């Protein structure tokens, strides 16, 4: 059983927690820097990215989170992706830039333009289609060379990762399908653990 | 209870707003202050409830120009209110592209018998309630988020506490009853057996359960979260106080760290005067907003 943290300042952190539990692991909600200790991975959930950045700054979590990401994998969904990436929009505080992705927020429009669609997953560990929920979702507009795309909506990349960071523009925590969380564990957390034990 | 794709998208946005603060704003400047303080959404309305109360007269949907101006300056979701039963106002709000509609008792009801059939809309709705029966009736009509009514514009938390406790005790009662009793209970509270069984299965409402009506301080926000509110609406409490920006930031912090009294204390320090409050027995029954709707 792995101890996987979920940043619980705001947003749908409980939904992520339920998926982690369903996969047989222990979700731990993180609101303070000391709660990062003992975790082997962290999820930044969906929510409001401006609110996340405000609270991260106010609660002095920026450096502890960046330090954590230097040691263990971090997975961001929607607002969580925005915090981890780079943005061309006005944000109250700069996002972390831990993955070389440039994103545009609310790129599909407002809530009435939110949608559910099938996305194509392609990697060594999984090749299949899953249902994905996009809510006021951001778009990845450019990717650095070391970033690997993992999922597509038509031509658009909707999930991508580098060696430590995984990021999706949709909400795998809102469907009953656990594929994406399992992928985060198998392709990111488990290798990081074996590396740390070496 | 069947949750189709359309309804699950609506509930999905409500999920994203959890653990946050939704603030009433009346112009773009206030909307910016709210966003900069860490609000997860703003409620655009022409007059905040405290002013609606003191001005009197019929309160209607806000002017679309004002709603558009607010939508233009913030990136967080924008909500707006329509009158209870006024589905044409709701159609206008949907056409404007607001992210959530509040079918609200704060405005003068347009229909004193029926609420809007909210499944007809693409945009999600939030509705107020005073107890479990009212919450479940609204969800059956298509509300994707429930909030307590509280007593808007009063600066008094007592009604919000009463309503949240009523909802939570209803949920607990449902979990202790057998099927025969649930049929009878459904009749008593005016809710279908189907949705009651769903509440029993989940141990909570099938949609997010938020609080509104009376929050004026960081401790009020922490209180409502501990009683089970997943997010707090704050109406008059911020812009009727003497230091809106600082108070807004403090209430956001107290909502996140609701179970940490040291943090709530820290958030509360140095704030200026809160909004003036009203004793419930000073508000004549006919003027109590929480009695509107059923």
Coordinates of C-alpha atoms in Angstrom, one line a residue:
Chain A
X1 CA 0.0 0.0 0.0
X2 CA 1.4 3.3 -1.1
X3 CA 1.0 6.7 0.7
X4 CA -0.1 9.1 -2.0
X5 CA -0.8 12.7 -1.2
X6 CA -3.5 14.9 -2.6
X7 CA -3.2 18.7 -2.3
X8 CA -6.4 19.5 -0.4
X9 CA -6.5 23.3 -0.3
X10 CA -9.5 23.5 -2.6
X11 CA -11.2 21.5 -5.4
X12 CA -12.2 17.9 -6.0
X13 CA -9.4 16.3 -3.8
X14 CA -11.9 13.9 -2.3
X15 CA -12.7 12.4 -5.7
X16 CA -9.0 11.7 -6.3
X17 CA -8.8 10.2 -2.8
X18 CA -11.7 7.8 -3.7
X19 CA -9.8 6.6 -6.8
X20 CA -6.6 6.0 -4.9
X21 CA -8.5 4.1 -2.2
X22 CA -10.2 2.0 -4.9
X23 CA -6.8 1.0 -6.2
X24 CA -5.8 -0.2 -2.8
X25 CA -3.6 2.6 -1.7
X26 CA -3.8 5.2 1.1
X27 CA -4.8 8.8 0.1
X28 CA -3.5 11.5 2.4
X29 CA -4.8 15.1 2.2
X30 CA -2.1 17.7 2.2
X31 CA -2.7 21.2 3.6
X32 CA 0.6 21.8 5.3
X33 CA 4.2 21.4 4.3
X34 CA 5.0 18.8 7.0
X35 CA 2.2 16.6 5.6
X36 CA 4.4 15.9 2.5
X37 CA 6.7 13.8 4.6
X38 CA 6.5 10.1 3.9
X39 CA 4.6 10.4 0.6
X40 CA 5.8 8.7 -2.6
X41 CA 3.7 10.8 -4.9
X42 CA 1.3 13.8 -5.0
X43 CA -1.8 14.7 -6.9
X44 CA -2.8 18.3 -7.6
X45 CA -6.6 18.0 -8.1
X46 CA -9.1 19.9 -10.2
X47 CA -10.4 23.2 -8.8
X48 CA -9.7 26.9 -9.5
X49 CA -6.1 27.5 -10.4
X50 CA -6.2 31.2 -9.2
X51 CA -7.4 30.0 -5.8
X52 CA -4.7 27.3 -5.7
X53 CA -1.9 29.8 -6.4
X54 CA -3.3 32.3 -3.8
X55 CA -3.4 29.7 -1.1
X56 CA -0.1 28.1 -2.0
X57 CA 1.5 31.6 -1.7
X58 CA -0.4 32.6 1.5
X59 CA 0.4 29.3 3.2
X60 CA 4.1 29.3 2.0
X61 CA 3.7 26.0 0.2
X62 CA 5.4 27.0 -3.0
X63 CA 9.0 25.9 -2.1
X64 CA 8.0 22.8 -0.2
X65 CA 5.9 21.6 -3.2
X66 CA 8.7 22.4 -5.7
X67 CA 11.2 20.6 -3.5
X68 CA 8.9 17.6 -3.2
X69 CA 8.5 17.4 -7.0
X70 CA 12.3 17.2 -7.2
X71 CA 12.2 13.9 -5.3
X72 CA 8.8 12.3 -6.1
X73 CA 6.3 12.3 -9.0
X74 CA 3.5 14.8 -9.1
X75 CA 0.3 14.4 -11.2
X76 CA -1.9 17.5 -12.0
X77 CA -5.4 17.4 -13.4
X78 CA -6.9 20.5 -15.0
X79 CA -6.2 23.3 -12.5
X80 CA -3.4 21.1 -11.1
X81 CA -1.9 21.0 -14.5
X82 CA -2.0 24.8 -14.8
X83 CA -0.1 25.1 -11.5
X84 CA 2.6 22.7 -12.7
X85 CA 3.0 24.1 -16.2
X86 CA 3.6 27.5 -17.8
X87 CA 0.7 29.8 -18.7
X88 CA 0.3 32.6 -21.1
X89 CA -2.6 34.1 -19.1
X90 CA -2.7 36.4 -16.2
X91 CA -2.3 34.5 -13.0
X92 CA -2.0 36.1 -9.6
X93 CA 1.3 34.3 -9.0
X94 CA 3.5 32.5 -11.5
X95 CA 2.8 28.7 -12.0
X96 CA 5.6 26.3 -11.1
X97 CA 6.9 25.6 -14.6
X98 CA 7.9 22.1 -13.6
X99 CA 6.9 20.7 -16.9
X100 CA 7.6 22.5 -20.2
X101 CA 3.9 22.9 -21.3
X102 CA 2.3 26.1 -22.2
X103 CA -1.4 26.2 -21.5
X104 CA -4.3 28.5 -22.1
X105 CA -7.0 28.4 -19.4
X106 CA -10.7 27.9 -20.1
X107 CA -9.7 27.3 -23.7
X108 CA -12.9 25.5 -24.8
X109 CA -15.2 28.3 -23.4
X110 CA -17.3 28.6 -20.3
X111 CA -19.3 25.9 -18.4
X112 CA -22.0 25.5 -21.2
X113 CA -19.1 24.3 -23.4
X114 CA -17.9 21.7 -20.9
X115 CA -18.1 18.2 -22.4
X116 CA -17.4 14.5 -22.1
X117 CA -15.5 12.8 -25.0
X118 CA -13.4 9.7 -25.8
X119 CA -9.7 10.3 -25.7
X120 CA -7.0 8.0 -27.1
X121 CA -4.3 6.8 -24.7
X122 CA -1.0 5.7 -26.2
X123 CA 2.0 4.6 -24.3
X124 CA 4.0 1.4 -23.6
X125 CA 1.8 0.6 -20.7
X126 CA -1.6 1.3 -22.3
X127 CA -3.2 1.8 -25.6
X128 CA -6.9 2.3 -25.5
X129 CA -9.8 4.8 -25.5
X130 CA -11.3 6.1 -22.3
X131 CA -14.1 8.5 -21.5
X132 CA -12.7 11.9 -20.3
X133 CA -14.5 14.8 -18.6
X134 CA -13.5 18.3 -19.7
X135 CA -14.8 21.1 -17.4
X136 CA -13.9 24.6 -18.3
X137 CA -10.7 22.9 -19.4
X138 CA -7.4 24.3 -20.4
X139 CA -5.6 23.5 -23.6
X140 CA -1.9 22.6 -24.1
X141 CA -0.7 25.0 -26.8
X142 CA 2.9 24.0 -26.9
X143 CA 5.2 21.3 -25.5
X144 CA 8.9 21.2 -24.8
X145 CA 11.0 18.5 -26.5
X146 CA 11.5 16.4 -23.4
X147 CA 7.8 16.1 -22.8
X148 CA 6.1 12.9 -23.9
X149 CA 2.4 13.0 -25.0
X150 CA 0.2 10.2 -23.6
X151 CA -3.4 11.1 -24.6
X152 CA -5.1 12.7 -27.5
X153 CA -8.5 14.3 -28.2
X154 CA -8.5 14.2 -31.9
X155 CA -5.2 16.0 -32.8
X156 CA -4.9 17.8 -29.4
X157 CA -2.6 16.4 -26.7
X158 CA -4.6 16.3 -23.5
X159 CA -2.2 14.4 -21.2
X160 CA 1.6 14.5 -21.2
X161 CA 4.5 14.0 -18.9
X162 CA 8.3 14.5 -18.3
X163 CA 10.4 12.3 -16.0
X164 CA 8.7 13.5 -12.8
X165 CA 5.5 15.3 -13.7
X166 CA 2.3 14.0 -15.3
X167 CA -0.4 16.4 -16.3
X168 CA -3.9 16.0 -17.8
X169 CA -6.3 18.7 -19.0
X170 CA -9.3 16.5 -18.1
X171 CA -10.6 14.9 -14.9
X172 CA -9.9 11.1 -14.7
X173 CA -11.1 11.4 -11.0
X174 CA -14.7 12.1 -12.2
X175 CA -15.2 8.7 -14.0
X176 CA -15.3 5.2 -12.6
X177 CA -12.3 4.3 -14.8
X178 CA -9.1 4.0 -12.8
X179 CA -6.7 3.6 -15.8
X180 CA -5.1 7.0 -15.5
X181 CA -4.4 6.8 -11.8
X182 CA -3.0 3.3 -12.3
X183 CA -0.8 4.6 -15.0
X184 CA 0.5 7.4 -12.7
X185 CA 1.4 4.7 -10.1
X186 CA 2.9 2.2 -12.6
X187 CA 4.8 4.6 -14.8
X188 CA 5.8 7.2 -12.3
X189 CA 5.6 6.2 -8.6
X190 CA 6.9 2.7 -8.8
X191 CA 10.0 3.6 -10.8
X192 CA 10.7 6.5 -8.4
X193 CA 10.4 4.1 -5.4
X194 CA 12.9 1.6 -7.0
X195 CA 15.2 4.5 -7.8
X196 CA 15.1 5.7 -4.2
X197 CA 15.9 2.2 -2.9
X198 CA 19.0 1.9 -5.1
Chain B
X1 CA -31.1 7.8 -9.3
X2 CA -29.9 8.1 -12.9
X3 CA -27.2 10.7 -13.5
X4 CA -26.8 11.1 -17.2
X5 CA -23.9 12.7 -19.1
X6 CA -25.4 16.2 -19.0
X7 CA -26.2 16.1 -15.3
X8 CA -22.7 14.7 -14.4
X9 CA -21.0 17.6 -16.2
X10 CA -23.1 20.0 -14.1
X11 CA -22.2 18.2 -10.9
X12 CA -18.6 18.2 -12.1
X13 CA -18.3 21.9 -12.0
X14 CA -19.8 21.9 -8.5
X15 CA -17.1 19.4 -7.5
X16 CA -14.4 21.9 -8.7
X17 CA -15.8 24.6 -6.4
X18 CA -15.5 22.5 -3.2
X19 CA -13.5 23.7 -0.3
X20 CA -13.7 27.3 -1.6
X21 CA -15.6 30.6 -1.1
X22 CA -18.1 32.0 -3.6
X23 CA -18.6 35.8 -3.1
X24 CA -21.4 38.1 -4.0
X25 CA -20.2 41.1 -6.1
X26 CA -22.1 44.0 -7.6
X27 CA -19.5 45.4 -10.1
X28 CA -16.2 44.5 -11.9
X29 CA -14.0 46.1 -9.2
X30 CA -15.6 44.0 -6.5
X31 CA -15.3 40.9 -8.7
X32 CA -11.5 41.6 -9.1
X33 CA -11.1 42.0 -5.3
X34 CA -12.9 38.7 -4.8
X35 CA -10.8 36.9 -7.4
X36 CA -7.6 38.4 -6.0
X37 CA -8.6 37.2 -2.5
X38 CA -8.9 33.6 -3.8
X39 CA -12.6 33.2 -4.4
X40 CA -13.5 30.1 -6.4
X41 CA -16.4 31.9 -8.1
X42 CA -18.4 35.1 -7.9
X43 CA -22.1 35.7 -7.8
X44 CA -22.9 38.7 -10.0
X45 CA -25.9 40.7 -8.7
X46 CA -27.1 44.3 -8.7
X47 CA -27.7 44.6 -5.0
X48 CA -26.3 42.4 -2.3
X49 CA -29.0 40.9 0.0
X50 CA -28.5 43.4 2.8
X51 CA -29.4 46.2 0.4
X52 CA -32.3 44.3 -1.2
X53 CA -33.6 43.9 2.3
X54 CA -33.3 47.6 3.2
X55 CA -34.5 48.9 -0.2
X56 CA -37.6 46.7 -0.4
X57 CA -39.7 46.3 -3.6
X58 CA -39.5 43.5 -6.2
X59 CA -36.0 42.1 -6.7
X60 CA -35.3 40.7 -10.2
X61 CA -32.5 39.2 -12.2
X62 CA -29.6 41.6 -12.6
X63 CA -29.0 43.7 -15.7
X64 CA -27.2 41.6 -18.4
X65 CA -24.8 44.4 -19.1
X66 CA -23.5 44.3 -15.5
X67 CA -23.2 40.5 -15.6
X68 CA -21.3 40.6 -18.9
X69 CA -18.9 43.3 -17.5
X70 CA -18.1 41.0 -14.5
X71 CA -17.7 38.0 -16.8
X72 CA -15.2 40.0 -18.8
X73 CA -12.8 40.8 -15.9
X74 CA -12.5 37.5 -14.0
X75 CA -11.3 34.1 -15.1
X76 CA -13.1 32.2 -12.3
X77 CA -16.7 31.0 -12.8
X78 CA -19.4 33.6 -12.7
X79 CA -22.8 32.8 -11.2
X80 CA -26.0 34.9 -11.4
X81 CA -29.4 34.7 -9.7
X82 CA -32.9 34.2 -11.3
X83 CA -36.2 34.4 -9.4
X84 CA -37.7 31.1 -8.2
X85 CA -39.8 29.7 -11.0
X86 CA -38.7 32.3 -13.6
X87 CA -37.4 30.0 -16.3
X88 CA -37.3 32.9 -18.8
X89 CA -34.8 34.8 -16.7
X90 CA -32.8 31.5 -16.4
X91 CA -32.9 31.2 -20.2
X92 CA -31.4 34.7 -20.5
X93 CA -28.7 33.9 -18.0
X94 CA -27.8 30.7 -19.9
X95 CA -27.7 32.7 -23.2
X96 CA -25.3 35.1 -21.5
X97 CA -23.0 32.2 -20.8
X98 CA -23.0 32.4 -17.0
X99 CA -21.4 29.3 -15.4
X100 CA -24.0 28.6 -12.7
X101 CA -27.5 29.9 -12.0
X102 CA -28.8 30.4 -8.5
X103 CA -32.6 30.0 -8.4
X104 CA -32.7 32.2 -5.4
X105 CA -35.1 33.1 -2.6
X106 CA -33.1 36.4 -2.3
X107 CA -35.0 37.6 -5.3
X108 CA -38.8 38.0 -5.3
X109 CA -40.3 34.7 -6.4
X110 CA -42.0 34.7 -9.8
X111 CA -43.9 31.5 -9.2
X112 CA -45.1 30.7 -5.7
X113 CA -46.1 27.1 -6.5
X114 CA -43.4 25.7 -8.8
X115 CA -39.7 25.8 -9.1
X116 CA -37.9 25.6 -12.5
X117 CA -37.5 22.2 -14.2
X118 CA -33.7 22.5 -14.3
X119 CA -33.0 19.4 -16.3
X120 CA -34.1 21.4 -19.4
X121 CA -31.0 23.6 -19.2
X122 CA -27.3 23.0 -20.1
X123 CA -26.1 25.4 -17.4
X124 CA -26.0 24.0 -13.9
X125 CA -28.3 25.3 -11.1
X126 CA -27.8 25.8 -7.4
X127 CA -30.9 26.0 -5.1
X128 CA -31.4 26.8 -1.4
X129 CA -32.9 24.5 1.1
X130 CA -33.9 24.5 4.8
X131 CA -34.1 20.7 5.3
X132 CA -33.5 17.3 3.6
X133 CA -36.9 17.2 1.9
X134 CA -36.4 20.6 0.2
X135 CA -32.9 19.6 -0.8
X136 CA -34.0 16.4 -2.4
X137 CA -37.0 18.0 -4.2
X138 CA -34.6 20.5 -5.8
X139 CA -32.1 17.8 -6.8
X140 CA -35.0 15.9 -8.4
X141 CA -35.8 19.0 -10.5
X142 CA -32.2 19.1 -11.6
X143 CA -30.2 21.2 -9.1
X144 CA -26.5 20.2 -9.4
X145 CA -25.6 21.9 -6.1
X146 CA -27.5 22.5 -2.9
X147 CA -26.9 25.3 -0.4
X148 CA -28.6 26.2 2.8
X149 CA -30.8 29.2 2.6
X150 CA -29.7 30.7 5.8
X151 CA -31.0 34.2 6.1
X152 CA -29.4 36.3 3.4
X153 CA -28.3 39.8 4.3
X154 CA -28.8 39.3 8.0
X155 CA -25.1 38.8 9.0
X156 CA -26.6 36.2 11.4
X157 CA -25.5 32.6 11.0
X158 CA -28.3 31.0 13.1
X159 CA -30.5 30.1 10.1
X160 CA -27.7 28.6 8.1
X161 CA -26.7 26.5 11.1
X162 CA -30.3 25.4 11.5
X163 CA -30.7 24.4 7.8
X164 CA -27.4 22.6 7.7
X165 CA -28.2 20.6 10.8
X166 CA -31.7 19.8 9.4
X167 CA -30.1 18.4 6.2
X168 CA -27.5 16.4 8.1
X169 CA -29.9 15.0 10.6
X170 CA -32.2 14.0 7.7
X171 CA -29.3 12.1 6.1
X172 CA -28.6 10.3 9.3
X173 CA -32.2 9.4 9.8
X174 CA -32.4 8.0 6.3
X175 CA -29.5 5.7 7.1
X176 CA -31.2 4.2 10.1
X177 CA -34.5 3.4 8.5
X178 CA -35.6 0.2 6.7
X179 CA -37.4 0.2 3.4
X180 CA -40.9 0.3 4.8
X181 CA -40.0 3.3 6.9
X182 CA -38.2 5.0 4.0
X183 CA -41.4 4.9 1.9
X184 CA -43.3 6.6 4.7
X185 CA -40.4 9.1 5.3
X186 CA -40.4 10.0 1.6
X187 CA -44.1 10.8 1.8
X188 CA -43.5 12.9 4.9
X189 CA -40.7 15.0 3.4
X190 CA -42.0 15.1 -0.2
X191 CA -39.1 13.2 -1.8
X192 CA -39.1 10.2 -4.1
X193 CA -38.0 6.8 -2.7
X194 CA -35.5 6.5 -5.5
X195 CA -33.5 9.6 -4.4
X196 CA -33.9 8.7 -0.7
X197 CA -32.3 5.3 -1.5
X198 CA -29.5 7.1 -3.2
X199 CA -28.9 9.2 -0.1
X200 CA -28.9 6.1 2.0
X201 CA -26.3 4.4 -0.3
X202 CA -24.0 7.5 -0.3
X203 CA -24.4 8.7 3.2
X204 CA -24.6 12.2 1.8
X205 CA -26.5 14.2 -0.8
X206 CA -26.0 13.1 -4.4
X207 CA -24.7 16.6 -5.3
X208 CA -22.3 18.9 -3.4
X209 CA -23.8 20.5 -0.3
X210 CA -22.8 24.1 0.3
X211 CA -23.7 26.8 2.8
X212 CA -25.1 30.3 2.4
X213 CA -26.9 33.0 4.2
X214 CA -25.3 34.7 7.2
X215 CA -21.6 34.1 7.1
X216 CA -19.8 37.3 8.3
X217 CA -16.6 36.1 9.9
X218 CA -13.8 33.5 9.4
X219 CA -15.1 31.6 12.4
X220 CA -18.6 31.5 10.7
X221 CA -17.0 30.0 7.7
X222 CA -15.1 27.4 9.8
X223 CA -18.3 26.6 11.7
X224 CA -20.3 25.9 8.5
X225 CA -17.5 23.7 7.1
X226 CA -17.4 21.7 10.3
X227 CA -21.1 21.2 10.2
X228 CA -20.7 19.6 6.7
X229 CA -20.8 22.5 4.2
X230 CA -18.4 21.7 1.4
X231 CA -18.0 25.3 0.3
X232 CA -19.2 28.7 1.6
X233 CA -21.2 31.3 -0.2
X234 CA -20.6 34.8 1.4
X235 CA -23.0 37.5 0.4
X236 CA -23.2 40.8 2.2
X237 CA -20.6 39.6 4.7
X238 CA -17.6 40.8 2.7
X239 CA -18.6 44.0 0.9
X240 CA -20.7 45.3 3.9
X241 CA -17.7 44.9 6.2
X242 CA -15.2 47.7 6.7
X243 CA -12.3 45.9 5.0
X244 CA -13.6 43.8 2.1
X245 CA -10.3 42.6 0.7
X246 CA -8.7 41.6 4.0
X247 CA -11.9 39.9 5.2
X248 CA -12.3 38.1 1.9
X249 CA -8.8 36.7 2.2
X250 CA -9.4 35.7 5.8
X251 CA -12.6 33.9 5.0
X252 CA -10.9 32.0 2.2
X253 CA -8.1 30.9 4.5
X254 CA -10.6 29.9 7.3
X255 CA -12.6 27.8 4.8
X256 CA -9.5 25.8 3.7
X257 CA -8.2 25.4 7.3
X258 CA -11.7 25.0 8.9
X259 CA -10.5 22.3 11.2
X260 CA -7.4 24.1 12.5
X261 CA -8.4 26.7 15.1
X262 CA -4.9 28.3 15.1
X263 CA -5.2 29.1 11.5
X264 CA -8.7 30.4 11.9
X265 CA -7.5 32.6 14.8
X266 CA -4.6 33.8 12.7
X267 CA -6.9 34.6 9.8
X268 CA -9.3 36.6 12.1
X269 CA -6.6 38.8 13.6
X270 CA -6.5 42.5 12.7
X271 CA -9.7 42.5 10.8
X272 CA -11.9 45.7 11.1
X273 CA -15.6 45.7 11.9
X274 CA -17.7 42.9 10.4
X275 CA -21.1 43.8 8.8
X276 CA -23.7 44.8 11.3
X277 CA -26.0 41.9 12.1
X278 CA -29.8 41.5 12.6
X279 CA -31.5 39.5 15.3
X280 CA -33.9 37.1 13.6
X281 CA -36.8 38.2 15.9
X282 CA -36.3 41.7 14.5
X283 CA -37.1 40.5 11.0
X284 CA -40.8 40.2 10.6
X285 CA -41.8 36.7 9.3
X286 CA -43.1 38.1 6.0
X287 CA -39.7 39.7 5.3
X288 CA -37.7 36.5 6.1
X289 CA -36.2 35.4 2.7
X290 CA -35.7 31.8 3.8
X291 CA -39.4 31.3 3.9
X292 CA -39.7 31.7 0.1
X293 CA -39.9 28.6 -2.0
X294 CA -41.0 25.2 -0.6

